[in-house]
Short mmCIF file of C-alpha atoms and ligand atoms in Angstrom, two decimals:
data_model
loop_
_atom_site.label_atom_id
_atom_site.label_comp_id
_atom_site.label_asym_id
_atom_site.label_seq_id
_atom_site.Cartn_x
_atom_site.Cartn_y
_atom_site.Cartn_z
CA UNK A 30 86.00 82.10 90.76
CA UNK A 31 88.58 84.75 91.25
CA UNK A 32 87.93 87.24 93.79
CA UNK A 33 90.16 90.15 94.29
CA UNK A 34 90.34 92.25 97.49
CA UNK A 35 92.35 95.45 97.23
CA UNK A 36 92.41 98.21 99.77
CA UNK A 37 94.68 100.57 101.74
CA UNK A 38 96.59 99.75 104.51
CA UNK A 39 95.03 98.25 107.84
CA UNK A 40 91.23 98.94 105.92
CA UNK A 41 90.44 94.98 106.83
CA UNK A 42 91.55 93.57 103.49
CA UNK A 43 92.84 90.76 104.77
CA UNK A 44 90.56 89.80 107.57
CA UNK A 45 88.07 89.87 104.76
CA UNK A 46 89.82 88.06 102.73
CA UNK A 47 90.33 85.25 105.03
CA UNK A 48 86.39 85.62 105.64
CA UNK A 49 85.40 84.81 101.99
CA UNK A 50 87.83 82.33 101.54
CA UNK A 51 86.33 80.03 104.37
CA UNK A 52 83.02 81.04 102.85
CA UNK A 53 83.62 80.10 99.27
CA UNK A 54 86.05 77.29 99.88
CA UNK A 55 88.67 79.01 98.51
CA UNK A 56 92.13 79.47 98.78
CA UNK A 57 93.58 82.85 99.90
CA UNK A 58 96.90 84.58 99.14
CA UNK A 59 97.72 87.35 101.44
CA UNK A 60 100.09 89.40 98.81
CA UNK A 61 101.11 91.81 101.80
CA UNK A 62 103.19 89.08 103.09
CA UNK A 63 105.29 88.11 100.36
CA UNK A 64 106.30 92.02 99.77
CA UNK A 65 107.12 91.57 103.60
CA UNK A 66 109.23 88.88 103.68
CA UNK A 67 111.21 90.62 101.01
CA UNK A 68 111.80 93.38 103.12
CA UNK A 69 112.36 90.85 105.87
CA UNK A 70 115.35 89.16 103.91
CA UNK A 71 116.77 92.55 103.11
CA UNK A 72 116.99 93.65 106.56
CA UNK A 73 117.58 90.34 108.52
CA UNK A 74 120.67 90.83 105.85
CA UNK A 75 121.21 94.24 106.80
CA UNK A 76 120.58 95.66 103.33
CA UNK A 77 118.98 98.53 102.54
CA UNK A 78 114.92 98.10 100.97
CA UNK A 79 115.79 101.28 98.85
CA UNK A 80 118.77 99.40 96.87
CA UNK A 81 116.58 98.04 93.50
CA UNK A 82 119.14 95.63 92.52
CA UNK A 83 119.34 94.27 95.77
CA UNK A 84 115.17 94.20 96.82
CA UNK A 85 114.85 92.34 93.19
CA UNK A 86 117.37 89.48 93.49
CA UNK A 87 115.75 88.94 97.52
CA UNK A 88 112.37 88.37 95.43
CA UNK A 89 113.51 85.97 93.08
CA UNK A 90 115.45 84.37 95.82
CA UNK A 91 111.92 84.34 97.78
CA UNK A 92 111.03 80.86 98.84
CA UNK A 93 106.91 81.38 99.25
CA UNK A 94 106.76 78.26 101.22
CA UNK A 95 109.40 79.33 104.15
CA UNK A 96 107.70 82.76 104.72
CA UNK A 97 107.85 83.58 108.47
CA UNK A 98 104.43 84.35 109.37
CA UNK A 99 105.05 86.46 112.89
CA UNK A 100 108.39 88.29 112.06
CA UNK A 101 106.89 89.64 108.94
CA UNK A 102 103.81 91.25 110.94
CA UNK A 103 106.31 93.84 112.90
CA UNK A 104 105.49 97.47 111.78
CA UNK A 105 109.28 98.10 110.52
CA UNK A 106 108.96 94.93 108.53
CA UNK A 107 105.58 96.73 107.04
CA UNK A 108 107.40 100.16 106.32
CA UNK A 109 110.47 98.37 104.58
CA UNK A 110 107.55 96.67 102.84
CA UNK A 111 106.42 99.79 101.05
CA UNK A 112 109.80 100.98 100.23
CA UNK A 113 110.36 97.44 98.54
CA UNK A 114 107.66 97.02 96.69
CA UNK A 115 107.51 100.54 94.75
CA UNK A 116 110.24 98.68 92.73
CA UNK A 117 109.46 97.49 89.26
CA UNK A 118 111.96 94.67 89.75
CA UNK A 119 110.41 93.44 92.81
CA UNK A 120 107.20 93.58 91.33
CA UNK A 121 108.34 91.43 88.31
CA UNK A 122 109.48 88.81 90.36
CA UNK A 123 106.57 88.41 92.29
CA UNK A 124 104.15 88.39 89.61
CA UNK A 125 104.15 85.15 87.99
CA UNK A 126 104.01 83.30 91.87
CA UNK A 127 100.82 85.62 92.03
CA UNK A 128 99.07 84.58 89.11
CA UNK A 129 100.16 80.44 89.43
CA UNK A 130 98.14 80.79 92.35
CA UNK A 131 95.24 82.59 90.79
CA UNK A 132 94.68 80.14 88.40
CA UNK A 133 93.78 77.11 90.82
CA UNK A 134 91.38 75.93 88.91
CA UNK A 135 88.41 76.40 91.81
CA UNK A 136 89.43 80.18 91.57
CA UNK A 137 91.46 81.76 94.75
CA UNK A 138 90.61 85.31 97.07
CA UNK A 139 93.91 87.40 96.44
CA UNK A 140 94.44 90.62 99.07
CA UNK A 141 96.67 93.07 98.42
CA UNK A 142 97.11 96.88 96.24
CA UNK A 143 97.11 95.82 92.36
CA UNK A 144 94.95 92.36 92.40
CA UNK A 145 92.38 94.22 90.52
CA UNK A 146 94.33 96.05 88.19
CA UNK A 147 97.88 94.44 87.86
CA UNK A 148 97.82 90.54 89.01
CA UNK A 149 93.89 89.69 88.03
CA UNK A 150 92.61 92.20 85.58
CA UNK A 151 90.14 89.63 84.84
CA UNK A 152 88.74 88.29 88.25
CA UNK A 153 85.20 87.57 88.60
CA UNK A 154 84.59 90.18 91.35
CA UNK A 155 86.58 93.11 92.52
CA UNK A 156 86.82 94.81 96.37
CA UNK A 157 88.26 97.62 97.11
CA UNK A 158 88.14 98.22 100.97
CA UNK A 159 88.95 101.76 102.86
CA UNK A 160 88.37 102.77 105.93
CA UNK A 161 88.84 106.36 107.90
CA UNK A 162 92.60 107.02 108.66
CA UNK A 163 91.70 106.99 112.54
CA UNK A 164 89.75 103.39 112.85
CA UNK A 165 93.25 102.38 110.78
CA UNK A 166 95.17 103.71 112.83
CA UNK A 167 93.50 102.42 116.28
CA UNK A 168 93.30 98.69 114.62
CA UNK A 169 96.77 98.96 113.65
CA UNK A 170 97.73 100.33 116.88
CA UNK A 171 96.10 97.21 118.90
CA UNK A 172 97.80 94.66 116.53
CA UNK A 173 100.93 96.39 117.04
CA UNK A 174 100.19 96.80 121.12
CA UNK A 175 99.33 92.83 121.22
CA UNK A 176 102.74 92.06 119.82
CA UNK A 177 104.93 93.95 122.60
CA UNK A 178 105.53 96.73 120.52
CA UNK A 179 105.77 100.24 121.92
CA UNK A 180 103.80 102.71 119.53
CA UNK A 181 101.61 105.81 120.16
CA UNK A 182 98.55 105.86 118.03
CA UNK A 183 99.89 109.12 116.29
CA UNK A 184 102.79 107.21 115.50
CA UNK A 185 101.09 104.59 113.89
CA UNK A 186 98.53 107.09 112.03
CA UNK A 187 101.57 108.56 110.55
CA UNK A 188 103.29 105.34 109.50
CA UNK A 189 100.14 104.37 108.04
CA UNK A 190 99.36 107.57 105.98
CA UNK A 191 102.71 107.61 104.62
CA UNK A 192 102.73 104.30 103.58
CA UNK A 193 99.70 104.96 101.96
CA UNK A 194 101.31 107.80 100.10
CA UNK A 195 104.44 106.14 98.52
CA UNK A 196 101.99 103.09 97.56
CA UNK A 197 99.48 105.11 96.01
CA UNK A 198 102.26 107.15 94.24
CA UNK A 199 104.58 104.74 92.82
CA UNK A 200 105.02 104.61 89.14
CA UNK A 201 104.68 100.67 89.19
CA UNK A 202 101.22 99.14 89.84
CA UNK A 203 100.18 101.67 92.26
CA UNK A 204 97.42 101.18 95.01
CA UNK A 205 94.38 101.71 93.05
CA UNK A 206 90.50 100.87 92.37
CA UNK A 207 89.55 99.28 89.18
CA UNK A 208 87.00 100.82 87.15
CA UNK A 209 84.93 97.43 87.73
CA UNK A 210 85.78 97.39 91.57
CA UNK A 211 82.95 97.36 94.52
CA UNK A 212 83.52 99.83 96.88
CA UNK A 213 83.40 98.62 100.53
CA UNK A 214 83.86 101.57 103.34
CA UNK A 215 84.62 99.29 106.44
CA UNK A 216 84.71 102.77 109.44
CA UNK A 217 81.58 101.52 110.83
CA UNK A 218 81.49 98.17 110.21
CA UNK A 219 82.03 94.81 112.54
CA UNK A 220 83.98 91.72 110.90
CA UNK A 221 80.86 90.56 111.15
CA UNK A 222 79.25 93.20 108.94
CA UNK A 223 81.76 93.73 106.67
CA UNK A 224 82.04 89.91 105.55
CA UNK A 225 78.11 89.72 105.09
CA UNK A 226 78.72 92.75 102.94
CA UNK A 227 81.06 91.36 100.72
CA UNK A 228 78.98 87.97 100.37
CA UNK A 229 76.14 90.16 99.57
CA UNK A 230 78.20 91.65 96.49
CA UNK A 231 80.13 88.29 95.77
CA UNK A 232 77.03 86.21 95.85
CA UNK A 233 74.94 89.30 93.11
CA UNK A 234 77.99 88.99 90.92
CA UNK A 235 77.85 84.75 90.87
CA UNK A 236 74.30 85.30 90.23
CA UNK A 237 74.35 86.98 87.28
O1 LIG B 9 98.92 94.64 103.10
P1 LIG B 9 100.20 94.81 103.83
O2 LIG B 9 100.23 95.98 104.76
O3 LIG B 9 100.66 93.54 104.51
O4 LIG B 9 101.29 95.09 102.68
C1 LIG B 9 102.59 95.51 102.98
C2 LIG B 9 103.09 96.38 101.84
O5 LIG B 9 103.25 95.56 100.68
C3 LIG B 9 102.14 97.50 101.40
O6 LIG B 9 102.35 98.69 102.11
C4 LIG B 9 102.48 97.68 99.93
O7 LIG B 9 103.55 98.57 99.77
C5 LIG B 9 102.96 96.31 99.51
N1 LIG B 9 101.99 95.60 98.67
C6 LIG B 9 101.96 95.90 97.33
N2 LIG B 9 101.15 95.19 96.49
C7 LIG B 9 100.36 94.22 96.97
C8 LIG B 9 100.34 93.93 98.36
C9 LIG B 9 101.17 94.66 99.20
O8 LIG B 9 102.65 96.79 96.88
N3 LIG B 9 99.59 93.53 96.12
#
């Protein structure tokens, strides 16, 4: 079973995704992360995410396996992210990883902006989780807080919305809801809530 779990930023994608996974005994691939250790490589290099050429020969270079797990999670690293993945030569290079891992043969839970329409056209169930700007913005703002960095909430509300923008915009494999996607509005939901949720839509579509 292939589940795909696409969303905007900071809606609860991931934290979702990890929820199903444990719940289905699958495995999860957190797509976010691999455009952010691109973005990483570039500037721990100190080349610019904008340069194509450059952003696409850091993602074939990408070793998936050596991915720094806290470094990526900084919100520069997450801006740089967006800037390096609205190129078509990044998103080449990252595809085939993407779909290797899809095709576990038990299935896999993928999170990220094109699962549903780009990596896994064909996965058993699609999610597509949003939230309010705001509740982004505060969660986003905590994560941020708890990892020493200095950010006012409007700050992050802005990062977020225009990261939103140049994702949804971009030519190549934009942010976007399949036709065939559940919608899942997580503003006034727990973790708790929103993973019984999801189960409730996963578990319809496996019974079918
Ligand atoms: O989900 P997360 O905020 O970690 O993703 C970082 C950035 O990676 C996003 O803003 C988006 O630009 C990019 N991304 C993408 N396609 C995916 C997953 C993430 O373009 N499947």
């Amino acid at each position: 079973m292939i589940i795909a779990i696409d969303g905007t930023t900071a809606s609860g994608k991931g934290t979702l995704a990890r929820q199903v996974a444990q719940r289905y005994g699958l495995k999860r691939l957190d797509t976010g992360a691999i455009y952010r250790a691109v973005a990483l490589a570039l500037l721990d290099a100190g080349a610019d995410p904008a340069d194509q050429a450059t952003a696409a020969a850091a993602a074939q270079a990408l070793d998936l396996e050596a991915i720094d797990e806290d470094r990526i999670r900084s919100g520069p690293v997450g801006a740089a992210a967006s800037v390096v993945a609205a190129h078509p030569g990044v998103r080449a290079a990252l595809l085939e990883a993407q779909r290797r891992f899809a095709a576990h043969p038990d299935g896999a839970v993928l999170d990220g902006r094109d699962i549903g329409t780009v990596v896994c056209p064909g996965a058993d169930v699609k999610l597509f989780v949003v939230a309010d700007l705001s509740v982004r913005a505060a969660r986003r703002w905590k994560e941020l807080t708890d990892r020493g960095e200095s950010r006012t909430l409007e700050e992050v509300a802005a990062d977020i919305a225009a990261r939103d923008k140049r994702d949804a915009e971009r030519p190549s494999a934009p942010t976007a809801r399949a036709p065939d996607a559940h919608l899942l509005d997580t503003t006034a939901l727990s973790i708790e809530a929103m993973a019984a949720a999801a189960c409730r839509i996963i578990d319809a579509v496996l019974q079918t």
